[in-house]
């Protein structure tokens, strides 16, 4: 569900621009189409200060927030600008030291095979006309090379390489080895500089936590700058007339907020008009679903918000996604683990995101139930009636979706059936969308698609699945297919002339006829992923039981293996159960629902508290 919006056109006297904008910011309900490319000196200054402040806060939190210090040890109180200057200076120093440390490490790695020689002596030899060249060679190449009268000295011999120097008088020598360019530093000098950097790092570690006491002040200043920045952008969003003496502002607000705005406009004696949006308006979108579907709005936001002129599909995601997730994960034991983790998280690590914890509980419950009724599996162990375990015997009576191919509604066919139902739902939604937001004629091609899909699936069930009860209605499906094809051909694009429209209708028909098979078969992944997680769990159990044996250490090793094996399988299966239903939702379901998306999120001009 989406919140209904209304359009505001406001006329303001030029001299009241800042006053009116500030009051609108205080009200916090009006969505403006802000031009964030608008620039003036004030906005650029605010952005510069905001960026510096953000960097300073992030740096303090990353480096010093673990140690909460209420007051600086030196007792000095700094202003915001002083704190920012000092922290960013420390940041630059730290980054420079880290770069130098990395450079020293590379120099040290290069110099290590050559020992702690003095570069000044090499310079004296060069001035005396003796050139010293450094080489690295493979042992095989070194032994095969004839040095003749060349003077050389092996400096270091590694497992597969030899490091040597060659002496020559004046001339440059070319050898078939790798030439080494060494930094003009000694290893001992590198060690000294490394110690200096380590000392500076230790000093930094002591210094930066002292700035955590300024975080509240810095965050308060950041909020103030954000509010000023938004105010300046809003001031630049007016259309100016009569050399700026008359200003015009367009905005959007939820219809439920109309009384609040009218009270302010009447009090300030402002000129305005309020109207309903019309086709072509870029209306912001605010989702307003009941409690249960609202939990799934986070999934809707992963892709795109719906356009204002189409249905919100979140309530349908709330129905299908838990079923798809549970079908993929497909194990009652893993469902219980997910349920337990979500319950614990709701009171601990997910306390600040309680909706995510509740969503985890819902998915855990669905998976636990699906793991019993579909194929029957608990931590990879099949639920079979003739097992000696009383629990498995009891649960076996609830396995109503077997893997038996002789049963019509087996796990494979049910996965396809779920796909068919979701595809039908998507097509029906597209028909309602066209009728509600466009016209009855605009919905006819989608109605034709529905007829085509129904007739094709009808043929598939009757002819390929052997459902004889559908055979007497063969004429009905042919009529339905014919009507569907005609509706798509003649109504798919009403802007074209009838002849061109009919000719171009071949392509939409091709996509419908070829796409329906691919869309339905995509739901086989539900069955495949569920089987994969169950089979991997069963393999882990079998290997664990083999390891166990009769010794205490065998039992311990088996327990560790079972925990690690099921943990990895659970993580992999949960990832698949999260990702693949998303794909089925955003590709198959959204495509058949003719989802356009691109909705602009509702962001009212308001003060950040």
Coordinates of C-alpha atoms in Angstrom, one line a residue:
X1 CA 0.0 0.0 0.0
X2 CA 1.1 3.5 -0.7
X3 CA 0.3 6.8 1.0
X4 CA -1.9 9.2 -1.0
X5 CA -0.1 12.5 -1.8
X6 CA -1.3 15.9 -2.8
X7 CA 0.4 18.6 -4.8
X8 CA 1.1 22.1 -3.3
X9 CA 1.7 25.2 -5.4
X10 CA 2.8 28.1 -3.1
X11 CA 3.4 31.8 -3.9
X12 CA 5.8 33.6 -1.7
X13 CA 6.9 37.3 -1.6
X14 CA 10.7 37.4 -2.4
X15 CA 11.6 39.0 1.0
X16 CA 10.0 36.1 2.9
X17 CA 11.9 33.3 1.1
X18 CA 14.1 32.3 4.1
X19 CA 11.3 32.8 6.7
X20 CA 8.8 30.6 4.8
X21 CA 11.4 27.9 4.0
X22 CA 12.5 27.8 7.6
X23 CA 8.9 27.3 8.7
X24 CA 8.4 24.5 6.1
X25 CA 11.5 22.9 7.5
X26 CA 10.1 23.1 11.0
X27 CA 6.8 21.5 9.8
X28 CA 8.8 18.7 8.2
X29 CA 6.1 17.3 5.8
X30 CA 6.7 18.9 2.4
X31 CA 8.7 17.0 -0.2
X32 CA 10.5 19.3 -2.6
X33 CA 12.3 18.4 -5.8
X34 CA 15.6 19.8 -4.6
X35 CA 18.2 20.6 -7.2
X36 CA 21.4 19.2 -5.6
X37 CA 23.4 20.6 -8.5
X38 CA 22.4 24.1 -7.4
X39 CA 25.5 26.0 -6.1
X40 CA 26.3 29.2 -4.4
X41 CA 29.1 30.4 -2.1
X42 CA 27.1 29.5 1.0
X43 CA 26.3 26.0 -0.1
X44 CA 29.9 25.3 -1.1
X45 CA 31.2 26.5 2.3
X46 CA 28.6 24.3 4.1
X47 CA 29.6 21.3 2.0
X48 CA 33.3 21.9 2.7
X49 CA 32.8 22.2 6.4
X50 CA 30.4 19.2 6.5
X51 CA 32.8 17.0 4.6
X52 CA 35.7 17.9 6.9
X53 CA 33.5 17.3 10.0
X54 CA 32.3 14.0 8.7
X55 CA 35.9 12.8 8.1
X56 CA 36.9 13.9 11.6
X57 CA 34.0 12.0 13.2
X58 CA 34.5 8.9 11.2
X59 CA 38.3 8.9 12.0
X60 CA 37.7 9.4 15.7
X61 CA 35.1 6.6 15.8
X62 CA 37.3 4.2 13.8
X63 CA 40.4 4.8 15.8
X64 CA 39.4 5.9 19.3
X65 CA 35.8 5.2 20.1
X66 CA 36.6 1.9 21.9
X67 CA 37.9 3.9 24.8
X68 CA 35.2 6.2 26.1
X69 CA 36.9 9.3 27.6
X70 CA 34.7 11.9 29.2
X71 CA 37.3 14.6 29.6
X72 CA 40.7 15.2 28.0
X73 CA 43.7 14.4 30.2
X74 CA 45.3 17.8 29.7
X75 CA 42.0 19.5 30.7
X76 CA 42.0 21.8 27.6
X77 CA 38.7 22.6 25.9
X78 CA 38.7 23.0 22.1
X79 CA 36.2 24.5 19.7
X80 CA 34.7 22.5 16.8
X81 CA 37.1 24.0 14.2
X82 CA 40.1 23.3 16.5
X83 CA 39.1 19.7 17.0
X84 CA 38.5 19.1 13.3
X85 CA 41.9 20.7 12.4
X86 CA 43.8 18.7 15.0
X87 CA 42.0 15.4 14.1
X88 CA 42.5 15.8 10.3
X89 CA 46.1 16.7 10.9
X90 CA 46.5 13.5 12.8
X91 CA 44.7 11.6 10.1
X92 CA 47.1 13.0 7.4
X93 CA 50.1 12.1 9.6
X94 CA 48.8 8.6 10.2
X95 CA 48.2 8.0 6.5
X96 CA 51.6 9.4 5.6
X97 CA 53.2 7.2 8.2
X98 CA 51.4 4.1 6.9
X99 CA 52.5 4.9 3.4
X100 CA 56.1 5.3 4.5
X101 CA 55.9 2.1 6.6
X102 CA 54.7 0.2 3.5
X103 CA 57.6 1.7 1.5
X104 CA 60.1 0.8 4.2
X105 CA 58.8 -2.8 4.2
X106 CA 59.4 -3.0 0.4
X107 CA 62.9 -1.5 0.7
X108 CA 63.7 -3.9 3.5
X109 CA 62.5 -6.9 1.4
X110 CA 64.7 -5.8 -1.5
X111 CA 67.8 -5.2 0.7
X112 CA 67.5 -8.3 2.8
X113 CA 69.5 -10.7 0.5
X114 CA 72.3 -8.1 0.2
X115 CA 73.1 -7.5 3.8
X116 CA 73.8 -4.2 5.6
X117 CA 76.2 -2.6 3.1
X118 CA 77.1 1.1 3.0
X119 CA 75.8 2.9 -0.1
X120 CA 78.5 5.6 0.4
X121 CA 81.2 3.0 -0.3
X122 CA 79.5 2.2 -3.6
X123 CA 79.5 5.9 -4.5
X124 CA 83.3 6.1 -3.7
X125 CA 83.9 3.1 -6.0
X126 CA 81.9 4.7 -8.7
X127 CA 83.9 7.9 -8.4
X128 CA 87.1 5.8 -8.8
X129 CA 85.8 4.3 -12.0
X130 CA 84.6 1.0 -10.7
X131 CA 81.0 0.2 -11.4
X132 CA 79.2 -2.3 -9.2
X133 CA 76.1 -4.0 -10.7
X134 CA 73.6 -6.1 -8.7
X135 CA 71.9 -9.2 -10.3
X136 CA 69.5 -12.0 -9.4
X137 CA 69.7 -15.2 -11.3
X138 CA 68.2 -18.7 -11.3
X139 CA 70.8 -21.3 -10.2
X140 CA 70.5 -23.1 -13.5
X141 CA 71.1 -19.9 -15.5
X142 CA 74.0 -18.8 -13.3
X143 CA 75.9 -22.2 -13.5
X144 CA 75.4 -22.2 -17.3
X145 CA 76.8 -18.7 -17.9
X146 CA 80.5 -18.2 -18.7
X147 CA 81.7 -15.2 -16.8
X148 CA 85.2 -15.4 -18.4
X149 CA 87.3 -12.6 -17.0
X150 CA 84.4 -10.8 -15.3
X151 CA 84.9 -10.1 -11.6
X152 CA 81.9 -11.1 -9.6
X153 CA 81.0 -12.1 -6.1
X154 CA 78.0 -14.2 -4.8
X155 CA 76.4 -12.3 -2.0
X156 CA 73.5 -14.6 -1.1
X157 CA 72.3 -18.0 -2.2
X158 CA 68.7 -18.8 -1.8
X159 CA 66.8 -22.1 -2.5
X160 CA 66.4 -21.4 -6.2
X161 CA 68.1 -18.0 -6.8
X162 CA 71.6 -16.5 -6.5
X163 CA 72.2 -12.9 -5.7
X164 CA 75.5 -11.6 -7.0
X165 CA 77.4 -8.4 -7.8
X166 CA 79.6 -7.8 -10.8
X167 CA 82.5 -5.4 -10.9
X168 CA 83.6 -3.6 -14.1
X169 CA 85.8 -0.7 -14.9
X170 CA 83.7 2.1 -16.4
X171 CA 81.8 0.2 -19.1
X172 CA 78.2 -1.0 -18.7
X173 CA 77.9 -4.8 -18.7
X174 CA 74.8 -6.6 -20.0
X175 CA 74.2 -10.0 -18.5
X176 CA 71.2 -12.4 -19.1
X177 CA 70.1 -12.0 -15.4
X178 CA 67.6 -9.8 -13.6
X179 CA 69.1 -6.4 -12.9
X180 CA 68.3 -5.2 -9.3
X181 CA 67.9 -1.5 -8.5
X182 CA 68.5 -1.1 -4.8
X183 CA 67.4 1.9 -2.7
X184 CA 70.3 4.1 -1.4
X185 CA 69.6 3.1 2.2
X186 CA 71.1 0.8 4.8
X187 CA 69.1 -1.9 6.5
X188 CA 70.2 -0.5 9.8
X189 CA 68.7 2.9 8.8
X190 CA 65.5 1.2 7.9
X191 CA 65.3 -0.5 11.3
X192 CA 65.8 2.9 13.0
X193 CA 63.1 4.5 10.9
X194 CA 60.7 1.6 11.6
X195 CA 61.3 2.1 15.4
X196 CA 60.5 5.8 15.0
X197 CA 57.3 5.0 13.2
X198 CA 56.3 2.4 15.8
X199 CA 56.9 5.1 18.5
X200 CA 54.7 7.5 16.6
X201 CA 52.0 4.9 16.2
X202 CA 52.1 4.2 19.9
X203 CA 51.8 7.9 20.7
X204 CA 48.9 8.2 18.2
X205 CA 47.1 5.3 19.9
X206 CA 47.3 7.2 23.2
X207 CA 46.3 10.6 21.7
X208 CA 43.3 9.9 19.4
X209 CA 41.0 8.4 22.2
X210 CA 41.3 11.8 23.9
X211 CA 39.1 13.3 21.2
X212 CA 36.2 10.9 21.8
X213 CA 34.9 13.3 24.5
X214 CA 34.2 15.8 21.6
X215 CA 32.0 13.4 19.6
X216 CA 28.7 14.7 20.9
X217 CA 29.7 18.3 20.2
X218 CA 30.9 17.3 16.7
X219 CA 27.8 15.3 15.9
X220 CA 25.6 18.2 17.1
X221 CA 27.5 20.5 14.8
X222 CA 27.1 18.1 11.9
X223 CA 23.4 18.0 12.4
X224 CA 23.3 21.8 12.4
X225 CA 25.3 22.0 9.1
X226 CA 23.0 19.4 7.5
X227 CA 20.0 21.4 8.4
X228 CA 21.6 24.6 7.0
X229 CA 22.6 22.8 3.9
X230 CA 19.1 21.5 3.3
X231 CA 17.7 25.0 4.0
X232 CA 20.0 26.6 1.4
X233 CA 19.1 23.9 -1.2
X234 CA 15.4 24.6 -0.5
X235 CA 15.9 28.3 -0.9
X236 CA 17.4 27.6 -4.3
X237 CA 14.4 25.5 -5.4
X238 CA 12.0 28.5 -5.9
X239 CA 11.0 29.6 -9.4
X240 CA 11.5 33.4 -9.5
X241 CA 9.2 35.9 -11.3
X242 CA 9.2 39.7 -11.6
X243 CA 12.9 39.9 -10.9
X244 CA 12.7 37.8 -7.8
X245 CA 9.9 39.7 -6.1
X246 CA 7.5 36.8 -6.5
X247 CA 8.5 33.2 -5.8
X248 CA 6.8 30.0 -6.7
X249 CA 7.4 26.6 -5.0
X250 CA 6.0 23.2 -5.9
X251 CA 6.0 20.3 -3.3
X252 CA 4.2 17.1 -2.3
X253 CA 2.8 16.1 1.0
X254 CA 0.8 13.2 2.4
X255 CA -3.0 13.8 2.2
X256 CA -3.3 13.1 5.9
X257 CA -1.1 16.2 6.6
X258 CA -3.3 18.7 4.7
X259 CA -4.9 20.1 7.8
X260 CA -1.5 20.8 9.4
X261 CA -0.3 22.7 6.3
X262 CA -3.5 24.6 5.9
X263 CA -3.3 25.9 9.4
X264 CA 0.1 27.3 8.8
X265 CA -0.7 28.8 5.4
X266 CA -3.8 30.5 6.8
X267 CA -2.0 31.8 9.8
X268 CA 0.8 33.3 7.6
X269 CA -1.7 34.5 5.0
X270 CA 0.1 32.7 2.1
X271 CA -1.3 32.2 -1.4
X272 CA -1.5 28.5 -2.4
X273 CA -3.4 25.9 -4.3
X274 CA -3.7 22.2 -3.4
X275 CA -4.6 19.6 -6.0
X276 CA -4.4 15.9 -6.7
X277 CA -1.5 14.6 -8.8
X278 CA -2.1 14.0 -12.5
X279 CA -0.4 11.6 -14.9
X280 CA 3.1 12.7 -15.6
X281 CA 3.8 14.2 -12.2
X282 CA 6.8 12.8 -10.4
X283 CA 5.0 12.0 -7.1
X284 CA 7.1 10.7 -4.2
X285 CA 6.3 7.3 -2.7
X286 CA 5.8 6.4 0.9
X287 CA 4.9 2.8 1.7
X288 CA 2.2 2.4 4.3
X289 CA 1.6 -1.3 4.9
X290 CA 0.0 -3.1 7.9
X291 CA 2.3 -4.6 10.5
X292 CA 2.9 -8.0 8.8
X293 CA 3.6 -6.8 5.2
X294 CA 5.6 -3.9 6.6
X295 CA 8.2 -6.4 7.7
X296 CA 8.9 -7.1 4.1
X297 CA 9.4 -3.5 2.9
X298 CA 13.1 -4.0 3.4
X299 CA 12.9 -6.6 0.5
X300 CA 11.0 -4.1 -1.6
X301 CA 13.7 -1.5 -1.1
X302 CA 16.4 -3.9 -2.2
X303 CA 15.2 -3.4 -5.8
X304 CA 13.1 -0.3 -6.4
X305 CA 10.1 1.5 -5.0
X306 CA 7.0 1.2 -7.1
X307 CA 6.0 4.2 -9.2
X308 CA 3.2 6.3 -7.6
X309 CA 0.9 5.1 -10.5
X310 CA 1.2 1.4 -9.9
X311 CA 0.4 -1.1 -7.1
X312 CA 2.8 -1.7 -4.2
X313 CA 3.8 -5.4 -4.4
X314 CA 5.0 -5.7 -0.8
X315 CA 1.8 -7.4 0.5
X316 CA 2.3 -10.1 -2.2
X317 CA 6.0 -10.4 -1.4
X318 CA 4.9 -11.0 2.3
X319 CA 2.8 -14.0 1.1
X320 CA 5.2 -15.6 -1.4
X321 CA 8.7 -14.8 -0.1
X322 CA 8.4 -16.9 3.2
X323 CA 7.1 -19.9 1.2
X324 CA 9.9 -19.6 -1.4
X325 CA 12.5 -19.2 1.3
X326 CA 11.2 -22.2 3.3
X327 CA 11.0 -24.3 0.1
X328 CA 14.7 -23.5 -0.7
X329 CA 16.1 -24.1 2.8
X330 CA 13.8 -27.2 3.1
X331 CA 15.0 -28.6 6.5
X332 CA 13.1 -28.4 9.8
X333 CA 16.3 -28.5 11.8
X334 CA 17.8 -25.6 10.0
X335 CA 14.5 -23.7 10.4
X336 CA 14.7 -24.2 14.2
X337 CA 18.3 -22.9 14.2
X338 CA 17.2 -19.8 12.2
X339 CA 14.2 -19.4 14.6
X340 CA 16.4 -19.6 17.7
X341 CA 19.0 -17.2 16.2
X342 CA 16.3 -14.7 15.4
X343 CA 14.8 -14.9 18.9
X344 CA 18.2 -14.5 20.6
X345 CA 19.1 -11.7 18.1
X346 CA 15.9 -9.8 19.0
X347 CA 17.1 -9.3 22.5
X348 CA 20.8 -8.9 21.7
X349 CA 22.6 -8.1 18.5
X350 CA 19.4 -7.3 16.5
X351 CA 17.8 -5.2 19.4
X352 CA 18.2 -2.0 17.3
X353 CA 16.7 -3.7 14.3
X354 CA 13.7 -5.5 15.8
X355 CA 11.9 -5.8 12.5
X356 CA 14.8 -7.9 11.1
X357 CA 14.6 -10.2 14.1
X358 CA 10.8 -10.7 13.6
X359 CA 11.3 -11.3 9.9
X360 CA 13.9 -14.0 10.9
X361 CA 11.4 -15.6 13.3
X362 CA 8.8 -15.7 10.5
X363 CA 11.2 -17.3 8.0
X364 CA 12.3 -19.7 10.7
X365 CA 8.8 -20.8 11.5
X366 CA 7.9 -21.3 7.8
X367 CA 11.1 -23.3 7.2
X368 CA 10.5 -25.5 10.2
X369 CA 7.0 -26.3 9.0
X370 CA 8.0 -26.7 5.4
X371 CA 10.9 -29.0 6.4
X372 CA 8.3 -31.4 7.9
X373 CA 5.5 -31.4 5.4
X374 CA 7.7 -31.2 2.3
X375 CA 9.9 -34.3 1.9
X376 CA 10.5 -34.4 5.6
X377 CA 14.0 -33.7 6.9
X378 CA 15.6 -32.7 10.2
X379 CA 19.3 -31.8 10.0
X380 CA 19.5 -33.9 6.8
X381 CA 17.9 -36.9 8.5
X382 CA 14.8 -38.1 6.6
X383 CA 11.5 -38.3 8.5
X384 CA 10.4 -41.9 7.7
X385 CA 7.7 -43.9 9.5
X386 CA 9.8 -47.0 10.0
X387 CA 12.6 -45.3 11.9
X388 CA 13.1 -46.4 15.4
X389 CA 13.1 -42.8 16.7
X390 CA 9.6 -42.0 18.2
X391 CA 9.9 -38.3 17.1
X392 CA 10.5 -39.2 13.5
X393 CA 7.7 -41.7 13.6
X394 CA 5.4 -39.1 15.0
X395 CA 6.4 -36.4 12.4
X396 CA 6.2 -38.8 9.5
X397 CA 2.4 -38.6 9.5
X398 CA 2.6 -34.9 8.6
X399 CA 4.8 -35.4 5.5
X400 CA 2.2 -34.6 2.9
X401 CA 4.5 -33.5 0.0
X402 CA 6.7 -36.5 -0.8
X403 CA 9.5 -36.8 -3.3
X404 CA 7.7 -39.8 -4.9
X405 CA 7.4 -39.2 -8.7
X406 CA 4.2 -41.3 -8.8
X407 CA 2.4 -38.8 -6.6
X408 CA 1.0 -35.9 -8.6
X409 CA 1.6 -33.3 -5.9
X410 CA 5.2 -34.3 -5.2
X411 CA 7.9 -31.8 -4.2
X412 CA 9.0 -31.2 -7.8
X413 CA 5.5 -30.6 -9.2
X414 CA 4.6 -28.4 -6.2
X415 CA 7.6 -26.1 -6.9
X416 CA 6.2 -25.7 -10.4
X417 CA 2.7 -25.1 -9.1
X418 CA 4.0 -22.4 -6.7
X419 CA 5.6 -20.7 -9.8
X420 CA 2.4 -21.0 -11.8
X421 CA 0.4 -19.4 -8.9
X422 CA 2.9 -16.5 -8.5
X423 CA 3.0 -15.9 -12.3
X424 CA -0.8 -15.9 -12.5
X425 CA -0.9 -13.4 -9.5
X426 CA 1.6 -11.2 -11.3
X427 CA -0.4 -11.1 -14.5
X428 CA -3.6 -10.4 -12.7
X429 CA -1.9 -7.5 -10.8
X430 CA -0.7 -6.1 -14.2
X431 CA -4.3 -6.2 -15.5
X432 CA -5.6 -4.4 -12.3
X433 CA -2.8 -1.8 -12.6
X434 CA -3.6 -1.0 -16.2
X435 CA -7.4 -0.7 -15.4
X436 CA -6.8 1.4 -12.3
X437 CA -4.1 3.8 -13.4
X438 CA -4.7 3.9 -17.2
X439 CA -7.8 2.5 -19.0
X440 CA -9.7 -0.6 -19.7
X441 CA -8.3 -0.8 -23.3
X442 CA -4.7 -0.6 -21.8
X443 CA -5.4 -3.7 -19.8
X444 CA -6.6 -5.8 -22.7
X445 CA -3.1 -7.0 -23.8
X446 CA -2.4 -8.2 -20.3
X447 CA -5.8 -9.9 -20.2
X448 CA -4.7 -11.6 -23.5
X449 CA -1.5 -12.7 -21.9
X450 CA -3.4 -14.2 -19.0
X451 CA -5.6 -16.2 -21.5
X452 CA -2.6 -17.4 -23.4
X453 CA -0.8 -18.5 -20.2
X454 CA -3.9 -20.3 -18.9
X455 CA -4.4 -22.1 -22.2
X456 CA -0.8 -23.1 -22.5
X457 CA -0.6 -24.5 -18.9
X458 CA -3.9 -26.2 -19.5
X459 CA -2.4 -27.9 -22.5
X460 CA 0.6 -28.9 -20.6
X461 CA -1.4 -30.4 -17.7
X462 CA -3.8 -32.3 -20.0
X463 CA -1.4 -33.6 -22.6
X464 CA 2.0 -34.0 -20.8
X465 CA 0.9 -34.7 -17.2
X466 CA -1.9 -37.1 -18.2
X467 CA -4.7 -35.3 -16.3
X468 CA -7.5 -36.9 -18.3
X469 CA -10.2 -34.9 -16.5
X470 CA -9.1 -31.8 -18.5
X471 CA -9.3 -33.4 -21.9
X472 CA -13.0 -32.9 -22.6
X473 CA -12.4 -29.1 -22.4
X474 CA -9.9 -29.1 -25.4
X475 CA -12.1 -26.8 -27.4
X476 CA -12.3 -24.3 -24.6
X477 CA -8.5 -23.9 -24.3
X478 CA -8.2 -23.4 -28.0
X479 CA -10.8 -20.6 -27.9
X480 CA -9.1 -19.1 -24.9
X481 CA -5.7 -19.2 -26.7
X482 CA -7.2 -17.6 -29.9
X483 CA -8.8 -14.8 -27.9
X484 CA -5.6 -14.1 -26.0
X485 CA -3.5 -14.0 -29.2
X486 CA -6.0 -11.5 -30.8
X487 CA -6.1 -9.3 -27.8
X488 CA -2.2 -9.0 -27.8
X489 CA -2.1 -8.5 -31.6
X490 CA -4.7 -5.8 -31.8
X491 CA -4.3 -3.9 -28.5
X492 CA -0.6 -4.1 -27.4
X493 CA 0.3 -0.6 -28.6
X494 CA -2.7 1.7 -29.4
X495 CA -0.4 4.5 -30.6
X496 CA 0.3 2.6 -33.8
X497 CA -2.1 2.2 -36.8
X498 CA -4.0 -1.0 -36.9
X499 CA -1.8 -2.7 -39.6
X500 CA 1.5 -1.7 -38.0
X501 CA 0.1 -2.7 -34.6
X502 CA -0.9 -6.1 -35.8
X503 CA 2.5 -6.7 -37.5
X504 CA 4.5 -5.5 -34.5
X505 CA 2.3 -7.7 -32.2
X506 CA 4.3 -10.8 -33.3
X507 CA 7.2 -9.8 -31.0
X508 CA 5.1 -9.5 -27.8
X509 CA 3.5 -12.9 -28.7
X510 CA 6.9 -14.4 -29.1
X511 CA 8.1 -13.2 -25.7
X512 CA 4.9 -14.5 -24.0
X513 CA 5.1 -17.9 -25.7
X514 CA 8.8 -18.5 -25.0
X515 CA 8.9 -16.6 -21.7
X516 CA 6.2 -18.6 -19.9
X517 CA 8.2 -21.9 -20.2
X518 CA 11.3 -20.2 -18.8
X519 CA 9.5 -18.5 -16.1
X520 CA 7.8 -21.6 -14.8
X521 CA 10.9 -23.8 -15.1
X522 CA 12.8 -21.2 -13.1
X523 CA 10.9 -22.3 -10.0
X524 CA 12.5 -25.8 -10.3
X525 CA 15.4 -24.1 -8.4
X526 CA 13.2 -24.2 -5.3
X527 CA 13.1 -28.0 -5.4
X528 CA 16.8 -28.3 -6.4
X529 CA 18.1 -26.1 -3.6
X530 CA 15.9 -27.8 -1.0
X531 CA 17.1 -31.3 -2.1
X532 CA 20.7 -30.1 -2.2
X533 CA 20.7 -28.8 1.4
X534 CA 18.9 -32.0 2.7
X535 CA 21.3 -34.3 0.8
X536 CA 24.4 -32.4 2.0
X537 CA 23.0 -32.6 5.6
X538 CA 22.5 -36.4 5.2
X539 CA 26.1 -36.8 3.9
X540 CA 27.5 -34.8 6.9
X541 CA 25.5 -37.2 9.2
X542 CA 26.8 -40.3 7.5
X543 CA 30.5 -39.1 7.6
X544 CA 30.0 -38.0 11.3
X545 CA 28.6 -41.4 12.2
X546 CA 31.5 -43.1 10.4
X547 CA 34.1 -41.0 12.3
X548 CA 32.4 -41.6 15.7
X549 CA 33.4 -45.2 16.4
X550 CA 33.6 -46.4 20.0
X551 CA 36.4 -44.2 21.4
X552 CA 35.9 -41.0 23.3
X553 CA 38.1 -39.1 21.0
X554 CA 36.2 -40.4 18.0
X555 CA 33.0 -39.2 19.5
X556 CA 34.5 -35.8 20.2
X557 CA 35.9 -35.5 16.6
X558 CA 32.5 -36.6 15.2
X559 CA 30.7 -33.9 17.2
X560 CA 33.1 -31.2 16.0
X561 CA 32.7 -32.5 12.4
X562 CA 28.9 -32.5 12.7
X563 CA 28.8 -29.0 14.1
X564 CA 31.2 -27.6 11.5
X565 CA 29.6 -29.5 8.6
X566 CA 26.1 -28.6 9.4
X567 CA 27.2 -25.0 10.2
X568 CA 28.7 -24.6 6.7
X569 CA 25.7 -26.3 5.0
X570 CA 23.3 -24.1 7.0
X571 CA 25.2 -21.0 5.9
X572 CA 25.3 -22.0 2.3
X573 CA 21.7 -23.1 2.2
X574 CA 20.5 -19.9 4.0
X575 CA 22.4 -17.8 1.5
X576 CA 20.7 -19.7 -1.4
X577 CA 17.3 -19.5 0.3
X578 CA 17.7 -15.7 0.6
X579 CA 19.1 -15.0 -2.9
X580 CA 17.1 -17.3 -5.2
X581 CA 13.6 -16.2 -4.0
X582 CA 14.8 -12.6 -4.5
X583 CA 15.6 -13.5 -8.1
X584 CA 12.2 -15.2 -8.6
X585 CA 10.5 -12.2 -7.1
X586 CA 12.4 -9.4 -8.9
X587 CA 12.6 -11.2 -12.3
X588 CA 9.7 -13.6 -12.8
X589 CA 7.1 -12.1 -10.5
X590 CA 7.9 -8.4 -11.2
X591 CA 8.2 -9.0 -15.0
X592 CA 4.8 -10.7 -15.1
X593 CA 3.3 -8.0 -12.9
X594 CA 4.6 -5.5 -15.5
X595 CA 6.4 -3.7 -12.6
X596 CA 7.9 -0.4 -13.7
X597 CA 9.4 0.9 -10.5
X598 CA 11.5 4.0 -10.3
X599 CA 9.5 5.5 -7.4
X600 CA 11.1 8.5 -5.7
X601 CA 11.3 8.0 -1.9
X602 CA 9.4 10.6 0.2
X603 CA 12.0 12.8 1.8
X604 CA 10.4 15.8 3.4
X605 CA 12.2 19.0 4.1
X606 CA 12.7 18.7 7.8
X607 CA 15.1 19.4 10.6
X608 CA 17.4 16.6 11.6
X609 CA 17.1 16.2 15.3

